[in-house]
PDB file of C-alpha atoms and ligand atoms in Angstrom:
ATOM      1  CA  MET S   1     -30.764  -2.418 -18.600  1.00 52.00           C
ATOM      2  CA  ASN S   2     -29.596   0.735 -16.869  1.00 82.00           C
ATOM      3  CA  PHE S   3     -25.814   1.075 -16.701  1.00 89.00           C
ATOM      4  CA  TYR S   4     -25.925   1.753 -12.953  1.00 96.00           C
ATOM      5  CA  THR S   5     -28.061  -1.234 -12.057  1.00 96.00           C
ATOM      6  CA  ARG S   6     -26.385  -3.814 -14.295  1.00 95.00           C
ATOM      7  CA  LEU S   7     -25.211  -7.094 -12.914  1.00 96.00           C
ATOM      8  CA  ILE S   8     -21.481  -7.785 -13.168  1.00 96.00           C
ATOM      9  CA  ASN S   9     -20.274 -11.186 -12.041  1.00 95.00           C
ATOM     10  CA  ARG S  10     -18.773 -14.416 -13.377  1.00 91.00           C
ATOM     11  CA  GLU S  11     -21.844 -15.164 -15.509  1.00 93.00           C
ATOM     12  CA  HIS S  12     -22.205 -11.536 -16.590  1.00 94.00           C
ATOM     13  CA  PRO S  13     -18.710 -10.200 -17.342  1.00 94.00           C
ATOM     14  CA  LEU S  14     -17.851  -6.834 -18.859  1.00 92.00           C
ATOM     15  CA  PRO S  15     -16.390  -6.813 -22.380  1.00 87.00           C
ATOM     16  CA  GLU S  16     -12.582  -7.131 -22.424  1.00 82.00           C
ATOM     17  CA  GLY S  17     -11.893  -3.627 -23.709  1.00 82.00           C
ATOM     18  CA  TYR S  18     -14.573  -1.961 -21.602  1.00 89.00           C
ATOM     19  CA  ILE S  19     -13.545   1.395 -20.109  1.00 91.00           C
ATOM     20  CA  PRO S  20     -16.143   3.657 -18.424  1.00 91.00           C
ATOM     21  CA  GLU S  21     -16.746   6.799 -20.474  1.00 89.00           C
ATOM     22  CA  HIS S  22     -16.293   9.417 -17.799  1.00 94.00           C
ATOM     23  CA  LEU S  23     -13.877   8.681 -14.949  1.00 96.00           C
ATOM     24  CA  ILE S  24     -12.930  11.352 -12.438  1.00 96.00           C
ATOM     25  CA  ASP S  25     -10.844  11.587  -9.273  1.00 94.00           C
ATOM     26  CA  ILE S  26     -13.098  10.991  -6.251  1.00 89.00           C
ATOM     27  CA  GLY S  27     -11.572  13.877  -4.324  1.00 89.00           C
ATOM     28  CA  ILE S  28     -11.697  12.092  -0.960  1.00 89.00           C
ATOM     29  CA  PRO S  29      -8.957  10.987   1.420  1.00 91.00           C
ATOM     30  CA  PHE S  30      -7.383   8.079  -0.410  1.00 93.00           C
ATOM     31  CA  ASP S  31      -4.682   5.573   0.432  1.00 92.00           C
ATOM     32  CA  ALA S  32      -3.045   6.061  -2.994  1.00 92.00           C
ATOM     33  CA  VAL S  33      -0.950   8.833  -4.491  1.00 91.00           C
ATOM     34  CA  PRO S  34      -2.545  11.477  -6.738  1.00 89.00           C
ATOM     35  CA  GLY S  35      -2.606  10.254 -10.321  1.00 90.00           C
ATOM     36  CA  ASP S  36      -3.105   6.608  -9.359  1.00 93.00           C
ATOM     37  CA  PRO S  37      -6.040   5.234 -11.440  1.00 93.00           C
ATOM     38  CA  LYS S  38      -7.345   3.584  -8.229  1.00 95.00           C
ATOM     39  CA  ARG S  39      -8.591   7.021  -7.214  1.00 96.00           C
ATOM     40  CA  LEU S  40     -10.919   7.233 -10.207  1.00 97.00           C
ATOM     41  CA  LEU S  41     -14.621   6.411 -10.350  1.00 97.00           C
ATOM     42  CA  GLU S  42     -17.398   6.861 -12.882  1.00 97.00           C
ATOM     43  CA  VAL S  43     -18.598  10.457 -12.525  1.00 96.00           C
ATOM     44  CA  LYS S  44     -21.990   9.948 -10.793  1.00 97.00           C
ATOM     45  CA  THR S  45     -20.485   7.276  -8.568  1.00 97.00           C
ATOM     46  CA  ALA S  46     -17.616   9.602  -7.691  1.00 97.00           C
ATOM     47  CA  ARG S  47     -20.025  12.360  -6.654  1.00 97.00           C
ATOM     48  CA  ALA S  48     -22.078   9.974  -4.530  1.00 98.00           C
ATOM     49  CA  ALA S  49     -18.912   8.613  -2.885  1.00 97.00           C
ATOM     50  CA  HIS S  50     -17.711  12.132  -2.237  1.00 97.00           C
ATOM     51  CA  ASN S  51     -20.989  12.990  -0.460  1.00 97.00           C
ATOM     52  CA  LEU S  52     -20.865   9.791   1.564  1.00 98.00           C
ATOM     53  CA  ILE S  53     -17.302  10.344   2.748  1.00 97.00           C
ATOM     54  CA  THR S  54     -17.911  14.028   3.477  1.00 96.00           C
ATOM     55  CA  GLN S  55     -20.869  13.192   5.703  1.00 97.00           C
ATOM     56  CA  SER S  56     -18.990  10.414   7.514  1.00 98.00           C
ATOM     57  CA  ARG S  57     -16.130  12.856   8.219  1.00 97.00           C
ATOM     58  CA  ARG S  58     -18.622  15.367   9.634  1.00 97.00           C
ATOM     59  CA  GLU S  59     -19.681  12.622  12.017  1.00 98.00           C
ATOM     60  CA  GLY S  60     -16.071  12.127  13.126  1.00 98.00           C
ATOM     61  CA  LEU S  61     -15.285   8.971  11.165  1.00 98.00           C
ATOM     62  CA  ASN S  62     -12.103   8.211   9.247  1.00 97.00           C
ATOM     63  CA  LEU S  63     -13.083   6.405   6.080  1.00 97.00           C
ATOM     64  CA  TYR S  64     -10.423   6.201   3.359  1.00 97.00           C
ATOM     65  CA  GLY S  65     -10.691   5.142  -0.249  1.00 97.00           C
ATOM     66  CA  ILE S  66      -8.515   2.118  -1.010  1.00 97.00           C
ATOM     67  CA  SER S  67      -9.489   1.067  -4.507  1.00 96.00           C
ATOM     68  CA  GLY S  68     -11.882   2.459  -7.101  1.00 97.00           C
ATOM     69  CA  TYR S  69     -11.424   1.952 -10.824  1.00 96.00           C
ATOM     70  CA  ARG S  70      -9.319  -0.948 -12.032  1.00 94.00           C
ATOM     71  CA  SER S  71      -8.679  -1.647 -15.712  1.00 92.00           C
ATOM     72  CA  PHE S  72      -9.137  -5.061 -17.350  1.00 91.00           C
ATOM     73  CA  GLN S  73      -5.365  -5.204 -17.816  1.00 90.00           C
ATOM     74  CA  ARG S  74      -4.663  -4.451 -14.131  1.00 90.00           C
ATOM     75  CA  GLN S  75      -7.225  -7.062 -13.055  1.00 90.00           C
ATOM     76  CA  LYS S  76      -5.446  -9.569 -15.299  1.00 91.00           C
ATOM     77  CA  GLU S  77      -2.151  -8.824 -13.528  1.00 91.00           C
ATOM     78  CA  LEU S  78      -3.771  -9.192 -10.094  1.00 90.00           C
ATOM     79  CA  TYR S  79      -5.680 -12.379 -10.870  1.00 91.00           C
ATOM     80  CA  THR S  80      -4.358 -15.296  -8.871  1.00 87.00           C
ATOM     81  CA  GLY S  81      -7.254 -17.738  -8.952  1.00 83.00           C
ATOM     82  CA  SER S  82      -8.115 -16.927  -5.317  1.00 81.00           C
ATOM     83  CA  PRO S  83     -11.850 -16.443  -4.572  1.00 76.00           C
ATOM     84  CA  TYR S  84     -11.030 -12.944  -3.248  1.00 77.00           C
ATOM     85  CA  VAL S  85      -9.696 -11.812  -6.611  1.00 85.00           C
ATOM     86  CA  ALA S  86     -12.171 -11.605  -9.464  1.00 87.00           C
ATOM     87  CA  ALA S  87     -11.200 -12.898 -12.880  1.00 90.00           C
ATOM     88  CA  PRO S  88     -10.590 -10.178 -15.511  1.00 90.00           C
ATOM     89  CA  GLY S  89     -13.915  -8.819 -16.809  1.00 91.00           C
ATOM     90  CA  THR S  90     -15.860 -10.018 -13.753  1.00 92.00           C
ATOM     91  CA  SER S  91     -14.658  -7.337 -11.330  1.00 93.00           C
ATOM     92  CA  GLU S  92     -17.069  -4.493 -10.588  1.00 95.00           C
ATOM     93  CA  HIS S  93     -13.992  -2.283 -10.221  1.00 96.00           C
ATOM     94  CA  GLN S  94     -13.589  -2.342 -14.017  1.00 95.00           C
ATOM     95  CA  SER S  95     -16.980  -0.579 -14.311  1.00 96.00           C
ATOM     96  CA  GLY S  96     -15.946   2.398 -12.171  1.00 97.00           C
ATOM     97  CA  LEU S  97     -19.049   1.777 -10.033  1.00 98.00           C
ATOM     98  CA  ALA S  98     -17.319   0.062  -7.092  1.00 98.00           C
ATOM     99  CA  LEU S  99     -15.174   1.346  -4.263  1.00 98.00           C
ATOM    100  CA  ASP S 100     -13.262  -0.352  -1.457  1.00 98.00           C
ATOM    101  CA  LEU S 101     -12.991   1.571   1.804  1.00 98.00           C
ATOM    102  CA  SER S 102     -11.042   1.070   5.012  1.00 98.00           C
ATOM    103  CA  CYS S 103      -9.844   3.017   8.045  1.00 98.00           C
ATOM    104  CA  PRO S 104      -6.647   3.595  10.061  1.00 97.00           C
ATOM    105  CA  GLN S 105      -7.942   1.515  13.010  1.00 97.00           C
ATOM    106  CA  ILE S 106      -7.289  -1.664  10.996  1.00 98.00           C
ATOM    107  CA  GLY S 107      -4.227  -0.297   9.197  1.00 97.00           C
ATOM    108  CA  MET S 108      -6.144   0.428   5.954  1.00 97.00           C
ATOM    109  CA  GLU S 109      -6.497  -3.307   5.343  1.00 97.00           C
ATOM    110  CA  LEU S 110      -9.403  -4.955   3.550  1.00 96.00           C
ATOM    111  CA  THR S 111     -10.380  -7.518   6.169  1.00 97.00           C
ATOM    112  CA  ASP S 112     -13.544  -8.735   7.942  1.00 97.00           C
ATOM    113  CA  GLU S 113     -12.532  -6.667  11.017  1.00 98.00           C
ATOM    114  CA  PHE S 114     -13.641  -3.597   9.100  1.00 98.00           C
ATOM    115  CA  ALA S 115     -17.275  -4.630   9.758  1.00 98.00           C
ATOM    116  CA  SER S 116     -16.898  -4.053  13.509  1.00 98.00           C
ATOM    117  CA  THR S 117     -15.083  -0.701  13.354  1.00 98.00           C
ATOM    118  CA  PRO S 118     -17.201   2.472  13.807  1.00 98.00           C
ATOM    119  CA  GLU S 119     -16.442   3.229  10.143  1.00 98.00           C
ATOM    120  CA  GLY S 120     -17.653  -0.174   8.942  1.00 98.00           C
ATOM    121  CA  ILE S 121     -20.798   0.000  11.061  1.00 98.00           C
ATOM    122  CA  TRP S 122     -21.572   3.494   9.790  1.00 98.00           C
ATOM    123  CA  LEU S 123     -21.008   2.403   6.206  1.00 98.00           C
ATOM    124  CA  SER S 124     -23.364  -0.572   6.442  1.00 98.00           C
ATOM    125  CA  ARG S 125     -26.087   1.653   7.921  1.00 97.00           C
ATOM    126  CA  ASN S 126     -25.697   4.637   5.631  1.00 98.00           C
ATOM    127  CA  ALA S 127     -24.389   3.459   2.239  1.00 98.00           C
ATOM    128  CA  SER S 128     -27.888   3.097   0.741  1.00 98.00           C
ATOM    129  CA  LEU S 129     -28.715   6.753   1.498  1.00 98.00           C
ATOM    130  CA  TYR S 130     -26.056   7.647  -1.075  1.00 98.00           C
ATOM    131  CA  GLY S 131     -27.059   5.045  -3.649  1.00 98.00           C
ATOM    132  CA  PHE S 132     -24.575   2.329  -2.656  1.00 98.00           C
ATOM    133  CA  ILE S 133     -25.023  -1.259  -1.537  1.00 98.00           C
ATOM    134  CA  LEU S 134     -22.688  -3.573   0.325  1.00 98.00           C
ATOM    135  CA  ARG S 135     -22.352  -5.796  -2.686  1.00 98.00           C
ATOM    136  CA  TYR S 136     -21.082  -8.987  -1.033  1.00 97.00           C
ATOM    137  CA  PRO S 137     -22.947  -9.433   2.255  1.00 97.00           C
ATOM    138  CA  LYS S 138     -22.484 -12.098   4.887  1.00 96.00           C
ATOM    139  CA  ASN S 139     -24.605 -15.235   4.466  1.00 96.00           C
ATOM    140  CA  LYS S 140     -25.169 -14.490   0.759  1.00 97.00           C
ATOM    141  CA  GLU S 141     -21.901 -16.012  -0.423  1.00 96.00           C
ATOM    142  CA  GLN S 142     -23.759 -18.863  -2.155  1.00 96.00           C
ATOM    143  CA  ILE S 143     -25.693 -16.349  -4.227  1.00 96.00           C
ATOM    144  CA  THR S 144     -22.983 -13.799  -5.011  1.00 95.00           C
ATOM    145  CA  GLN S 145     -20.257 -16.476  -5.357  1.00 93.00           C
ATOM    146  CA  VAL S 146     -17.954 -14.029  -3.574  1.00 93.00           C
ATOM    147  CA  PRO S 147     -16.763 -14.186   0.060  1.00 94.00           C
ATOM    148  CA  TYR S 148     -18.098 -11.595   2.537  1.00 97.00           C
ATOM    149  CA  GLU S 149     -16.582  -8.176   1.788  1.00 97.00           C
ATOM    150  CA  PRO S 150     -17.774  -5.499   4.260  1.00 98.00           C
ATOM    151  CA  TRP S 151     -15.460  -2.964   2.562  1.00 98.00           C
ATOM    152  CA  HIS S 152     -16.762  -3.185  -1.035  1.00 98.00           C
ATOM    153  CA  ILE S 153     -19.566  -0.812  -2.004  1.00 98.00           C
ATOM    154  CA  ARG S 154     -21.247  -0.600  -5.387  1.00 98.00           C
ATOM    155  CA  TYR S 155     -23.217   2.322  -6.779  1.00 98.00           C
ATOM    156  CA  VAL S 156     -26.687   1.286  -8.030  1.00 98.00           C
ATOM    157  CA  THR S 157     -28.612   4.626  -7.691  1.00 98.00           C
ATOM    158  CA  LYS S 158     -30.618   5.675  -4.649  1.00 98.00           C
ATOM    159  CA  PRO S 159     -33.964   4.026  -5.547  1.00 97.00           C
ATOM    160  CA  LEU S 160     -32.414   0.591  -6.109  1.00 97.00           C
ATOM    161  CA  ALA S 161     -30.102   0.907  -3.096  1.00 98.00           C
ATOM    162  CA  ALA S 162     -33.129   1.716  -0.909  1.00 98.00           C
ATOM    163  CA  TYR S 163     -35.082  -1.216  -2.351  1.00 97.00           C
ATOM    164  CA  LEU S 164     -32.235  -3.670  -1.809  1.00 97.00           C
ATOM    165  CA  ALA S 165     -31.591  -2.368   1.718  1.00 96.00           C
ATOM    166  CA  LEU S 166     -35.262  -2.806   2.621  1.00 96.00           C
ATOM    167  CA  THR S 167     -35.650  -6.270   1.124  1.00 96.00           C
ATOM    168  CA  GLY S 168     -32.192  -7.574   2.014  1.00 96.00           C
ATOM    169  CA  MET S 169     -31.794  -8.768  -1.568  1.00 97.00           C
ATOM    170  CA  THR S 170     -28.483  -8.995  -3.412  1.00 98.00           C
ATOM    171  CA  LEU S 171     -28.099  -7.654  -6.941  1.00 97.00           C
ATOM    172  CA  GLU S 172     -28.185 -11.263  -8.213  1.00 97.00           C
ATOM    173  CA  GLU S 173     -31.564 -11.877  -6.523  1.00 97.00           C
ATOM    174  CA  PHE S 174     -32.957  -8.608  -7.869  1.00 96.00           C
ATOM    175  CA  HIS S 175     -31.998  -9.483 -11.449  1.00 94.00           C
ATOM    176  CA  CYS S 176     -33.332 -13.000 -11.085  1.00 91.00           C
ATOM    177  CA  LEU S 177     -36.676 -11.578  -9.895  1.00 88.00           C
ATOM    178  CA  ARG S 178     -36.810  -9.146 -12.811  1.00 84.00           C
ATOM    179  CA  GLU S 179     -36.172 -11.922 -15.290  1.00 83.00           C
ATOM    180  CA  SER S 180     -38.888 -14.142 -13.828  1.00 83.00           C
ATOM    181  CA  LYS S 181     -41.370 -11.239 -13.927  1.00 79.00           C
ATOM    182  CA  ALA S 182     -40.486 -10.587 -17.568  1.00 76.00           C
ATOM    183  CA  GLU S 183     -41.219 -14.248 -18.360  1.00 74.00           C
ATOM    184  CA  ILE S 184     -44.690 -14.050 -16.762  1.00 68.00           C
ATOM    185  CA  ARG S 185     -45.494 -11.004 -18.868  1.00 60.00           C
TER     186      ARG S 185
HETATM  187 ZN1   ZN Z 201     -13.789  -4.284  -4.118  1.00 85.08          ZN
END
């Protein structure tokens, strides 16, 4: 399985000591001080995020990075048992492939209101062009086991992002389909 398309969730956690090989600063407006590991992403993901943010800024939008990479240890400290906080090893942020975004209009918060801001609307329409998906969509909570998160994008490469955007499938559904096809073969 390709690193970029892998499924990371409760049933498919990352190994405890897992650290992405090549993490770099995203180089985008970020609601965290320079040097904060939150500003890091896996290198291809970082480049894609940089392109996405640059284009959105050209179009007059104010997207800000809120949270990128998060270590297993940090996730352990944050874990409260709430459905909004993934258990250590099950957060996509540990892979360096996920990024949370927000905007000043909602005070840089990660809330459902983000979906109805110009930034949130733009993101949902354009993320796939840069290889990202909205990983936890509305009405798919039963499948992803995660509440709706309009602010969380996950890099999966452009071909898969386009496929998922067209079919409306989540990453869980895509992997389930692949497995059932493999069984038929
Ligand atoms: Zn997130």
